[in-house]
Short mmCIF file of C-alpha atoms in Angstrom, two decimals:
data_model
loop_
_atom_site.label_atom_id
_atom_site.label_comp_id
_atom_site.label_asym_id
_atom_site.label_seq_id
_atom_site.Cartn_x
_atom_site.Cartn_y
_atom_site.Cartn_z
CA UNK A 1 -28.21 -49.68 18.56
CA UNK A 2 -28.69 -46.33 16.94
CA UNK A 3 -30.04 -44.52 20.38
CA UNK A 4 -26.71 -45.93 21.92
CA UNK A 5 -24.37 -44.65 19.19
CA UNK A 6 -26.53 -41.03 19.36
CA UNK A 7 -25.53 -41.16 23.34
CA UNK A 8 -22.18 -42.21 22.76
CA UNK A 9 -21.36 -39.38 20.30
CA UNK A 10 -23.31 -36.71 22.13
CA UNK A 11 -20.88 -37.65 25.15
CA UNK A 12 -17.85 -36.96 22.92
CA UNK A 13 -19.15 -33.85 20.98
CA UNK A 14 -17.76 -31.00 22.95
CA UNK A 15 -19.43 -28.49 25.22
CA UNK A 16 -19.19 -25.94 22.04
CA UNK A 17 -21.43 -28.04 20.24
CA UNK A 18 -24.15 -28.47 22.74
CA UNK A 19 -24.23 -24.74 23.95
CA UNK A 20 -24.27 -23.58 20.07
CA UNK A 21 -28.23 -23.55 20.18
CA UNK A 22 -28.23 -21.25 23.45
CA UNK A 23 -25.43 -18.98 21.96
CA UNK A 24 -26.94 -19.22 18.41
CA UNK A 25 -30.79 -17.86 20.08
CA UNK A 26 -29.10 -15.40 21.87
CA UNK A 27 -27.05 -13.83 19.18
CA UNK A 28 -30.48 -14.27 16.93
CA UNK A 29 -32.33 -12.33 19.76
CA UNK A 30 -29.74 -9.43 19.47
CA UNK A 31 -30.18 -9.07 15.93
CA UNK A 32 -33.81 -9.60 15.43
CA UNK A 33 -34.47 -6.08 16.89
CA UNK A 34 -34.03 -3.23 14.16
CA UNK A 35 -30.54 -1.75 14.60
CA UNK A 36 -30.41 1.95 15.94
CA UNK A 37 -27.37 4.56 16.34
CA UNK A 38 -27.76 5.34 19.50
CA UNK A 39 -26.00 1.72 21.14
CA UNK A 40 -27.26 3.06 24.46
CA UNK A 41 -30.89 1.82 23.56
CA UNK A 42 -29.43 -1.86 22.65
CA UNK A 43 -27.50 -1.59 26.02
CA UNK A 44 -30.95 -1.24 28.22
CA UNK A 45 -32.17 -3.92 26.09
CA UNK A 46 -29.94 -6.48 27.66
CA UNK A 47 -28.03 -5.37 30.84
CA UNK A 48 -24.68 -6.02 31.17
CA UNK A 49 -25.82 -8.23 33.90
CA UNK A 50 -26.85 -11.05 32.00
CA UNK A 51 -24.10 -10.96 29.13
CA UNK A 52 -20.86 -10.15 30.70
CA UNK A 53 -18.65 -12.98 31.18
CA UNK A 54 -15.32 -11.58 33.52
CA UNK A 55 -15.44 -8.17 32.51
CA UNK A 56 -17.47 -4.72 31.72
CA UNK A 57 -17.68 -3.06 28.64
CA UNK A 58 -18.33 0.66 30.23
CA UNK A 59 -14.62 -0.40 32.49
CA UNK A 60 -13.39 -0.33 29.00
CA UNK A 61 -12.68 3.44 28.14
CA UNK A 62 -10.34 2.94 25.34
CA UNK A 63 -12.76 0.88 23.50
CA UNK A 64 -15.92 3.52 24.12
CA UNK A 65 -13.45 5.91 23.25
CA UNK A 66 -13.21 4.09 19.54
CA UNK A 67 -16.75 3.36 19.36
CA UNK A 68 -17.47 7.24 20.21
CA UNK A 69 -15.40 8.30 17.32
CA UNK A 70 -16.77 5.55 15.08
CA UNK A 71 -20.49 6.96 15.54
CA UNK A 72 -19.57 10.28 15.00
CA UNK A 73 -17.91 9.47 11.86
CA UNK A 74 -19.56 9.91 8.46
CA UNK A 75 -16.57 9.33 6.71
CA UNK A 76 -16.10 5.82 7.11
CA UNK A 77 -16.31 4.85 3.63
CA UNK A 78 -12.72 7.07 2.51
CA UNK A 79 -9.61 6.80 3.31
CA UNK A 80 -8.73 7.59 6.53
CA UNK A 81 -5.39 8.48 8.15
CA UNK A 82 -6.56 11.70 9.84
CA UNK A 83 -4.93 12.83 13.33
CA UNK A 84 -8.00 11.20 15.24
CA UNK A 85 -6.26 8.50 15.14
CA UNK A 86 -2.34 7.82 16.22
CA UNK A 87 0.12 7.90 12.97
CA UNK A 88 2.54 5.79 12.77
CA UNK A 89 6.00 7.68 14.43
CA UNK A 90 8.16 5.70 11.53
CA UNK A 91 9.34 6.31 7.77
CA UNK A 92 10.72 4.02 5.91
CA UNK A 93 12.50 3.66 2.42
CA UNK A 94 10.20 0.59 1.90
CA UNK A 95 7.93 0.96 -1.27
CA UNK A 96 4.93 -1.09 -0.90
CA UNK A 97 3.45 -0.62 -4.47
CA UNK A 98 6.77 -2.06 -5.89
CA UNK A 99 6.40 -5.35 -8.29
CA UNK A 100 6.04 -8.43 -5.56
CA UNK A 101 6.56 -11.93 -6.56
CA UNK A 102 3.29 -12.97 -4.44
CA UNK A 103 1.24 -10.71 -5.67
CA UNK A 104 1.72 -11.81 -9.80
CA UNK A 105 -0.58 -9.94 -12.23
CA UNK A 106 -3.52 -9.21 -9.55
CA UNK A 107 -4.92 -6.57 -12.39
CA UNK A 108 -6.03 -3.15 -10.90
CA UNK A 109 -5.26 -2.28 -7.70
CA UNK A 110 -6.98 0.56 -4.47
CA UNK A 111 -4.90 1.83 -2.07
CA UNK A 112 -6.38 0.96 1.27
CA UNK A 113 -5.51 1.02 4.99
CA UNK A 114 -5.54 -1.40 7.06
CA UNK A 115 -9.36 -2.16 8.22
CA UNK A 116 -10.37 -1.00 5.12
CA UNK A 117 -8.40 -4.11 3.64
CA UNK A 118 -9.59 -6.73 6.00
CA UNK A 119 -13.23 -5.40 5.35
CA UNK A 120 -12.64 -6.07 1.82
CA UNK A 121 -11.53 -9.06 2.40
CA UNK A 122 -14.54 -10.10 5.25
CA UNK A 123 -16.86 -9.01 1.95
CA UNK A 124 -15.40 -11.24 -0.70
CA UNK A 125 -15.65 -14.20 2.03
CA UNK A 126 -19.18 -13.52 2.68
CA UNK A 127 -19.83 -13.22 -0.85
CA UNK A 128 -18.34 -16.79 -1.96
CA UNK A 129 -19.37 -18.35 0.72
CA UNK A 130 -23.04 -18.58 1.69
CA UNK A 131 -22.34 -20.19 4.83
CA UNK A 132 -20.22 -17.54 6.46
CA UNK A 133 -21.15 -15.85 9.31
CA UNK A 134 -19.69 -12.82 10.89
CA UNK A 135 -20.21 -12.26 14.35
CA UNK A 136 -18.79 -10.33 17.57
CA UNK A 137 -19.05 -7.46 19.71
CA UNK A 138 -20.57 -4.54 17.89
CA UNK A 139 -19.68 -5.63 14.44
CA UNK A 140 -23.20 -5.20 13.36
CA UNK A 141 -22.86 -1.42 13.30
CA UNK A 142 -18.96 -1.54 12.11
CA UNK A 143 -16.75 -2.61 15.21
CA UNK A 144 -15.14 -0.22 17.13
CA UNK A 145 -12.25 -0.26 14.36
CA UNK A 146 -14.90 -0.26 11.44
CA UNK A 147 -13.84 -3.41 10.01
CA UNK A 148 -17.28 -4.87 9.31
CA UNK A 149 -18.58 -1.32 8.32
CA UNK A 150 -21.76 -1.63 5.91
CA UNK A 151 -21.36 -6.12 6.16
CA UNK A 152 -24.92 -6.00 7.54
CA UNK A 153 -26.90 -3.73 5.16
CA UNK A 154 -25.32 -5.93 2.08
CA UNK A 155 -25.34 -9.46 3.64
CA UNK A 156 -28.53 -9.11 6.45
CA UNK A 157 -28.64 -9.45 9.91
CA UNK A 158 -28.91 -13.11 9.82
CA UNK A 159 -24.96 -13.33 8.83
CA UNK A 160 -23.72 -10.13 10.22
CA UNK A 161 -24.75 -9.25 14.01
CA UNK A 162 -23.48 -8.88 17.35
CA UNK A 163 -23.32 -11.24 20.61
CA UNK A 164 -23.37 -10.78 23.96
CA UNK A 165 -20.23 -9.45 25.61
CA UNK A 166 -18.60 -13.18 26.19
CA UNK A 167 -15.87 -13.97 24.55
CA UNK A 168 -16.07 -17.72 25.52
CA UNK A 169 -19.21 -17.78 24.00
CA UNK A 170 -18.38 -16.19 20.81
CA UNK A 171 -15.02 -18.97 20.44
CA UNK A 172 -17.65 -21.45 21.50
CA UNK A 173 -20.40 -20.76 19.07
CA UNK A 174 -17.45 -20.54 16.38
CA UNK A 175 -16.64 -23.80 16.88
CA UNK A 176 -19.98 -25.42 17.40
CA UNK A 177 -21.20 -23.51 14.19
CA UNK A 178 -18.32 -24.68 11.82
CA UNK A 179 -18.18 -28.07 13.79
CA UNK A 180 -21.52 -28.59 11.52
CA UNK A 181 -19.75 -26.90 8.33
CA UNK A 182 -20.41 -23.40 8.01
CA UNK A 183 -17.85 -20.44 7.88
CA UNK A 184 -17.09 -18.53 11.35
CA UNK A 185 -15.82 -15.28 11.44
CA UNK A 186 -15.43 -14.20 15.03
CA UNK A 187 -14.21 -10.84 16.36
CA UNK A 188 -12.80 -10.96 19.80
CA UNK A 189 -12.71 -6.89 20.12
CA UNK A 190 -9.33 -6.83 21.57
CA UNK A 191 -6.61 -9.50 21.54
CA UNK A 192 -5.96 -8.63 25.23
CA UNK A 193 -9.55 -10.41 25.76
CA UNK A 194 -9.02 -13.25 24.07
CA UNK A 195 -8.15 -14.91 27.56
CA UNK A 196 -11.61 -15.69 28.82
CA UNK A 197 -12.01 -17.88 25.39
CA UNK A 198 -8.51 -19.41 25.84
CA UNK A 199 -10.84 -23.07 27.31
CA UNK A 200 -12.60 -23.23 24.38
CA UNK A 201 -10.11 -22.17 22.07
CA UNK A 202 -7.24 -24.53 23.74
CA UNK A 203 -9.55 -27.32 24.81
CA UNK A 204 -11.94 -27.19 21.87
CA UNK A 205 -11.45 -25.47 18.94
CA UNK A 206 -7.46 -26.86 18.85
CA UNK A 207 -8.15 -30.51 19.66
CA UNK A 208 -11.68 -31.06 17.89
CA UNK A 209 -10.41 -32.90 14.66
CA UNK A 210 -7.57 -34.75 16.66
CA UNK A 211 -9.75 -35.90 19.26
CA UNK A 212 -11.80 -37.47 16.32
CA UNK A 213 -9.51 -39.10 14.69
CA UNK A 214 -10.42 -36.69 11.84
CA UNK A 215 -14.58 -37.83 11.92
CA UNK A 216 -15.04 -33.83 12.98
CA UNK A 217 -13.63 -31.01 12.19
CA UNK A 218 -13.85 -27.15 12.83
CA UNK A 219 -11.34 -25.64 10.45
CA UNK A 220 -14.21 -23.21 8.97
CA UNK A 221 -12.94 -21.10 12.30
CA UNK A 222 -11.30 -18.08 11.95
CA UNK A 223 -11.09 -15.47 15.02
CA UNK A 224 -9.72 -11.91 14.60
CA UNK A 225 -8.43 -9.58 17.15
CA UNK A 226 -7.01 -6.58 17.02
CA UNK A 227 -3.44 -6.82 19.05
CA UNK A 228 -0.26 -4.50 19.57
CA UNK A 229 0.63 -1.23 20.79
CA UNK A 230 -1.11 1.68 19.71
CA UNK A 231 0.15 4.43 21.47
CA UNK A 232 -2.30 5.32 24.16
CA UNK A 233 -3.88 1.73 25.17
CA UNK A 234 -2.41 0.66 28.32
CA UNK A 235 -2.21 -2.57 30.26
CA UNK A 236 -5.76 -3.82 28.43
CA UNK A 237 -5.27 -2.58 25.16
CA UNK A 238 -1.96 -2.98 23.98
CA UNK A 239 -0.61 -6.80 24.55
CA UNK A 240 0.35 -9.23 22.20
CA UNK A 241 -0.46 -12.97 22.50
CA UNK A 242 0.73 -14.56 19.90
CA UNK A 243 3.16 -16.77 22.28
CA UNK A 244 0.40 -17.93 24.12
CA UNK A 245 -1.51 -19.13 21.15
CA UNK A 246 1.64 -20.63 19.09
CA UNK A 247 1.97 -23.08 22.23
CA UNK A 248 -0.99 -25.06 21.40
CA UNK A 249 -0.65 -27.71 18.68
CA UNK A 250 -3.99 -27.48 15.76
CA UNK A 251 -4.37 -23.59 15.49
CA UNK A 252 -2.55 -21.64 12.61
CA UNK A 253 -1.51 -18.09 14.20
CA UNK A 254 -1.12 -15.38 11.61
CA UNK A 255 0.12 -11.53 11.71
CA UNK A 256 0.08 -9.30 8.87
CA UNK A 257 2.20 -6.63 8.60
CA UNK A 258 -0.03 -4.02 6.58
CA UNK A 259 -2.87 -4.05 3.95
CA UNK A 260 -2.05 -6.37 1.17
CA UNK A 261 -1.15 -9.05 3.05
CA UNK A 262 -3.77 -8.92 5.22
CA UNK A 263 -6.27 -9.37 2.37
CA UNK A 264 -4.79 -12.43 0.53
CA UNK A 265 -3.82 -13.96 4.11
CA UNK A 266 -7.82 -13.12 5.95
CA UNK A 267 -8.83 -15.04 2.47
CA UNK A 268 -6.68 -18.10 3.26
CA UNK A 269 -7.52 -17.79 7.22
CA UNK A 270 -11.04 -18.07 6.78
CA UNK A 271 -10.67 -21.08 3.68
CA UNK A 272 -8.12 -23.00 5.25
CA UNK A 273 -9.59 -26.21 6.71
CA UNK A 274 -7.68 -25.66 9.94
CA UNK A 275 -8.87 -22.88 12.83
CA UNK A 276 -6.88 -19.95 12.72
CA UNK A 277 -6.17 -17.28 15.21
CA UNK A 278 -5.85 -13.80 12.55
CA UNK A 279 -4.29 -11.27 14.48
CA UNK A 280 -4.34 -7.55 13.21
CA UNK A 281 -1.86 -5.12 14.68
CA UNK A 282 -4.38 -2.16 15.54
CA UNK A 283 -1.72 0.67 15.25
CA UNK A 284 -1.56 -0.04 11.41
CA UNK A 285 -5.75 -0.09 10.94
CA UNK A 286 -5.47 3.65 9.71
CA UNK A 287 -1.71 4.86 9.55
CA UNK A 288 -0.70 1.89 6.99
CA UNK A 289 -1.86 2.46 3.56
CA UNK A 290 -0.93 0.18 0.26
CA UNK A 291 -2.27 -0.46 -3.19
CA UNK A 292 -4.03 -3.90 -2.68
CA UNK A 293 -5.30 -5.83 -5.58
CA UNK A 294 -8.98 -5.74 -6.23
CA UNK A 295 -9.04 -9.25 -6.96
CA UNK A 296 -9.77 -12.47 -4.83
CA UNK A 297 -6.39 -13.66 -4.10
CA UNK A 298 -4.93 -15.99 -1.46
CA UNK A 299 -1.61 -15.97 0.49
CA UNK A 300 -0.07 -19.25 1.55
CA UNK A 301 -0.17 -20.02 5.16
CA UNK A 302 2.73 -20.86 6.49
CA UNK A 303 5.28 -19.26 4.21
CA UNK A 304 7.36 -16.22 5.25
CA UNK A 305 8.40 -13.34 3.03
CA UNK A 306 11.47 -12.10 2.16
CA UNK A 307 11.29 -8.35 1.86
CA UNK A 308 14.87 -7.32 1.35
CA UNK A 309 17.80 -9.27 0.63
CA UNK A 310 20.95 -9.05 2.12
CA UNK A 311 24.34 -10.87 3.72
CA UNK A 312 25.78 -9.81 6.64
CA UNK A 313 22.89 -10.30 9.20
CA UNK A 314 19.37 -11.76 9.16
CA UNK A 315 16.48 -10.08 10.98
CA UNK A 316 13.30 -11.39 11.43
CA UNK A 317 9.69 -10.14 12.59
CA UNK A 318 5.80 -10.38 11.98
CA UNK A 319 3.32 -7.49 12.37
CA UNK A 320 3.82 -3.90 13.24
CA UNK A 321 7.07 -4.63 14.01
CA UNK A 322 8.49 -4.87 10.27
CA UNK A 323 7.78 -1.24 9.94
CA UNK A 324 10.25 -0.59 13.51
CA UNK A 325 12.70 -3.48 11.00
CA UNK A 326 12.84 -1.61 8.06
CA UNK A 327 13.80 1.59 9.53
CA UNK A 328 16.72 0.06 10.99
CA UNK A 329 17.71 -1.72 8.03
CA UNK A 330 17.51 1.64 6.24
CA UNK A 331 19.86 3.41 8.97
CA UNK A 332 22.05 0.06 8.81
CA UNK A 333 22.75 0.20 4.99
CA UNK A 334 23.81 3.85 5.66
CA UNK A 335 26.69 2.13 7.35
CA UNK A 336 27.58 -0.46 4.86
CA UNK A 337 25.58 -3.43 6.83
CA UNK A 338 23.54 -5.74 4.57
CA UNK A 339 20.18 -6.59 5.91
CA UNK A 340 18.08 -9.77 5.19
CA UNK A 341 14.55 -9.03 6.39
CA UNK A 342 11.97 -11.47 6.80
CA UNK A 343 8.60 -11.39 7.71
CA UNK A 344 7.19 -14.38 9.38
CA UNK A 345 3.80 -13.64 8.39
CA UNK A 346 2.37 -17.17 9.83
CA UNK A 347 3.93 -17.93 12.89
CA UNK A 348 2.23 -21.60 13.40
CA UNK A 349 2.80 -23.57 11.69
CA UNK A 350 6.13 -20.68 11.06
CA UNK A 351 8.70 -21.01 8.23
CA UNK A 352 11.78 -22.48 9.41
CA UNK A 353 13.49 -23.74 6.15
CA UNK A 354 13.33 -19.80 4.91
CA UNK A 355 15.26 -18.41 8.21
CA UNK A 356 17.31 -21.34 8.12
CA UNK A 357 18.93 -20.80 4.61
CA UNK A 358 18.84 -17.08 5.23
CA UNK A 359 21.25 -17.44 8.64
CA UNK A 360 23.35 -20.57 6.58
CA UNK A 361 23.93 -17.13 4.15
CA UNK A 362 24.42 -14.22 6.77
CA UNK A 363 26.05 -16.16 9.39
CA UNK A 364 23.72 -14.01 12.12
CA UNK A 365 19.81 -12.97 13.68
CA UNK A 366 18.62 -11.04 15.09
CA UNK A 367 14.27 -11.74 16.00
CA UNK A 368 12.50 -9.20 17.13
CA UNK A 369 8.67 -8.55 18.47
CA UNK A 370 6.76 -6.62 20.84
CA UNK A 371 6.02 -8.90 23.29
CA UNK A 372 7.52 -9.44 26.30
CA UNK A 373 10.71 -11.48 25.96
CA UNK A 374 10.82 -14.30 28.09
CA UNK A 375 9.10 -17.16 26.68
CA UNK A 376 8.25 -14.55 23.57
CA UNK A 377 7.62 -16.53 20.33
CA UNK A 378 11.10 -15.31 19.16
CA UNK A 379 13.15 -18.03 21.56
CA UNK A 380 11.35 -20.32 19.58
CA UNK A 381 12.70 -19.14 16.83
CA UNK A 382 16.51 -18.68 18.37
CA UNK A 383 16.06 -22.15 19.70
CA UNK A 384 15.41 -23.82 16.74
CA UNK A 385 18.02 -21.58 14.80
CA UNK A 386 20.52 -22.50 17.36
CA UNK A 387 19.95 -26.15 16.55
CA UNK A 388 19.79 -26.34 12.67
CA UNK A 389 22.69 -23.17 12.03
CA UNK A 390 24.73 -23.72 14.97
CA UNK A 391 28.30 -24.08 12.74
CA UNK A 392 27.03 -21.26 10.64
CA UNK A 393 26.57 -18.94 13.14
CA UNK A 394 29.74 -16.17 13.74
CA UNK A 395 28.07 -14.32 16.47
CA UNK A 396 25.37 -15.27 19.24
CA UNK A 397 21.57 -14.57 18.37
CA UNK A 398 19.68 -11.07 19.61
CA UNK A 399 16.64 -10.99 20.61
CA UNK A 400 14.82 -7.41 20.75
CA UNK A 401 11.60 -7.31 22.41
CA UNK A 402 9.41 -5.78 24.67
CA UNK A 403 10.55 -5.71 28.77
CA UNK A 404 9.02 -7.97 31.56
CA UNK A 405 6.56 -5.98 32.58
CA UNK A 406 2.82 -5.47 32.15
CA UNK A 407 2.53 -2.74 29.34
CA UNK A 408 3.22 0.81 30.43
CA UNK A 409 0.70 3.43 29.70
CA UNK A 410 2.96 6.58 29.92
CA UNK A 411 6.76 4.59 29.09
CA UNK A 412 4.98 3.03 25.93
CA UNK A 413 7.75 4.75 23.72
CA UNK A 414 10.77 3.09 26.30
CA UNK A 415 9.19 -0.22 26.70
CA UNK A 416 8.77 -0.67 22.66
CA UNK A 417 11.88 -2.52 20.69
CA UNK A 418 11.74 0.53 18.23
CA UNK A 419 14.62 1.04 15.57
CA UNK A 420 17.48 2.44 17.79
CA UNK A 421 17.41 -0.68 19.70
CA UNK A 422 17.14 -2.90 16.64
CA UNK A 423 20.14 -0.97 15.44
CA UNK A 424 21.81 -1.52 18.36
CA UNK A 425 21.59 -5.24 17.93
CA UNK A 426 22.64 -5.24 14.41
CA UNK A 427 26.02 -3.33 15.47
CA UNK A 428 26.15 -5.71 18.26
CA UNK A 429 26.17 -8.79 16.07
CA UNK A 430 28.53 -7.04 13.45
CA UNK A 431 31.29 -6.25 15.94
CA UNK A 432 31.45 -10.17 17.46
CA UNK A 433 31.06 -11.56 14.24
CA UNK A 434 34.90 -10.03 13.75
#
């Protein structure tokens, strides 16, 4: 009887589970060897040949570019915001050090970027939790966007190290390692390369608990990848997938919009008991910089944030794209509009009852992201808005997003929803609303 129950549930366990032993001795096998500088040496070590899954790294100039400058930099541990890397072209009004009711007596507070918060963060998760594990391409030395900078000397190679250039193996060892109750941290480099993992993430990852009937689980998964424009990435480096992921039912999808809410909402990623999909708009890893609290502190999942109140129009957003938001709010107020912007922050499961009684106030939204926009999370949003606010609503709802076209190298600047065409919209829903 028990040798036919063993069969029956190794037939059922998925195809993470039983490849976790192969991906687990070949990410052991990469970090057994001493750890050098020069990444060339690690390279000969084990050719491309055998670890690429559906792409080169060396095809990938815009990632060598950021591990070039990473080496070469000896400054990792300070602030940085220095021209080596793109600023961000916006100013706002927006005061991120003022009093925030989710943020309530945190004590002292750093200012931080971006990656410097979410390596804070990856620190205090490793540190609380013996079982976590953080693992990726090149995070042993840093990442190419030094996010796990100095995670190895402190925590050892056995939790900290890098995997072989397959980013279906790294979402399947994820799942088969938290399927038996650790804590998985997985970097997929760049969000545009999150594809080749979509079978296990989709198939796997999403389903494992429901395909149970809640007997398994693998909610200690959490996968970050850097996502968004950044000024110079291209077709490969600049995309943002959030719609894709939001479409399948058992992930949580979250965007932060700079670094204190990236701290408190990595912390609640990697504790929630569901897997989560963190994704970390790139263009802010250096150029956004915030006094985050020192201390261990959570954000809900699934709660969006009101960061200005107003009544004539309600916009919406989630990453990056706040900053674009609150520079047309700013220019809007100049002409006597009242902006209510919200920031989704979680976009599955996404706050509906907050838009909903924002719009039952304004009367109008606008939802805006840099994706393209057909089938873009926002007509979710406009959808569901239409439904629930349709005799509130005095003008139709605006979507601004990005065109339907692969993402333009050298037209990055037309093919972005930036604040004139945000402003645009919130003129546009003014004058019908008359």
């Amino acid at each position: 009887m028990k040798t036919t129950l063993q069969r029956s549930s190794r037939r059922l366990l998925p195809r993470a589970m039983q490849r976790h032993d192969i991906m687990t001795s070949c990410c052991k096998s990469l970090t057994t060897s001493s750890f050098h500088n020069d990444h060339h040496q690690q390279q000969q070590q084990y050719p491309l040949s055998t670890v690429v899954v559906g792409r080169s790294f060396h095809s990938s100039s815009f990632a060598a570019a950021y591990q070039e400058a990473a080496y070469n930099n000896d400054d990792d541990n300070e602030l940085q915001t220095s021209s080596s890397y793109p600023p961000f072209p916006y100013e706002s009004s927006y005061n991120p050090t003022k009093p925030d009711p989710d943020y309530p007596s945190l004590g002292p507070t750093t200012k931080l970027n971006l990656f410097q918060s979410i390596n804070t963060a990856l620190q205090l998760a490793l540190s609380t939790d013996p079982t976590t594990i953080v693992f990726g391409e090149d995070v042993a030395f840093g990442g190419v966007f030094r996010t796990s900078q100095n995670l190895r000397s402190e925590f050892g190679a056995h939790r900290v190290f890098n995997t072989p250039l397959s980013e279906n193996g790294i979402a399947g060892m994820a799942i088969g390692y938290a399927s038996m109750g650790g804590t998985a941290i997985g970097e997929i480099q760049f969000a545009d390369y999150i594809f080749p993992a979509m079978d296990q993430i989709v198939n796997e990852m999403a389903k494992f608990r429901y395909r149970s009937g809640n007997q398994w689980s693998c909610g200690g998964v959490t996968l970050r990848a850097p996502c968004g424009a950044v000024g110079h990435g291209g077709l490969y480096h600049s995309q943002s997938p959030e719609a894709y992921l939001c479409h399948t039912p058992g992930l949580v999808v979250v965007m932060p919009r700079g670094p204190r809410c990236a701290k408190g909402l990595l912390l609640s990623s990697v504790r929630c008991k569901d897997p989560v999909i963190f994704l970390e708009p790139k263009i802010l890893y250096r150029s956004a910089v915030e006094e985050v609290p020192d201390a261990d502190y959570e954000i809900p999942l699934g709660k969006a944030e009101i960061m200005q109140h107003g009544t004539d129009v309600t916009i919406v957003g989630w990453g990056a794209q706040l900053r674009r938001l609150q520079v047309a709010t700013d220019l809007a107020s100049k002409e006597g509009i009242s902006c209510e912007l919200i920031d989704l922050r979680t976009l599955l499961p996404w706050d509906s009852d907050t838009i909903i009684r924002s719009v039952k106030k304004t009367g109008k939204l606008i939802v805006s992201h840099e994706a393209p926009i057909t089938c873009g999370f926002g007509a979710e949003i406009a959808a569901t808005l239409q439904q629930e606010c349709f005799f509130h609503l005095e003008a139709p709802i605006q979507r601004v997003a990005g065109y339907d076209t692969p993402f333009p190298l050298v037209s990055e600047k037309y093919y972005l929803p930036d604040e004139t065409k945000n402003l645009d919209a919130i003129r546009k829903v003014m004058e019908l609303a008359k």
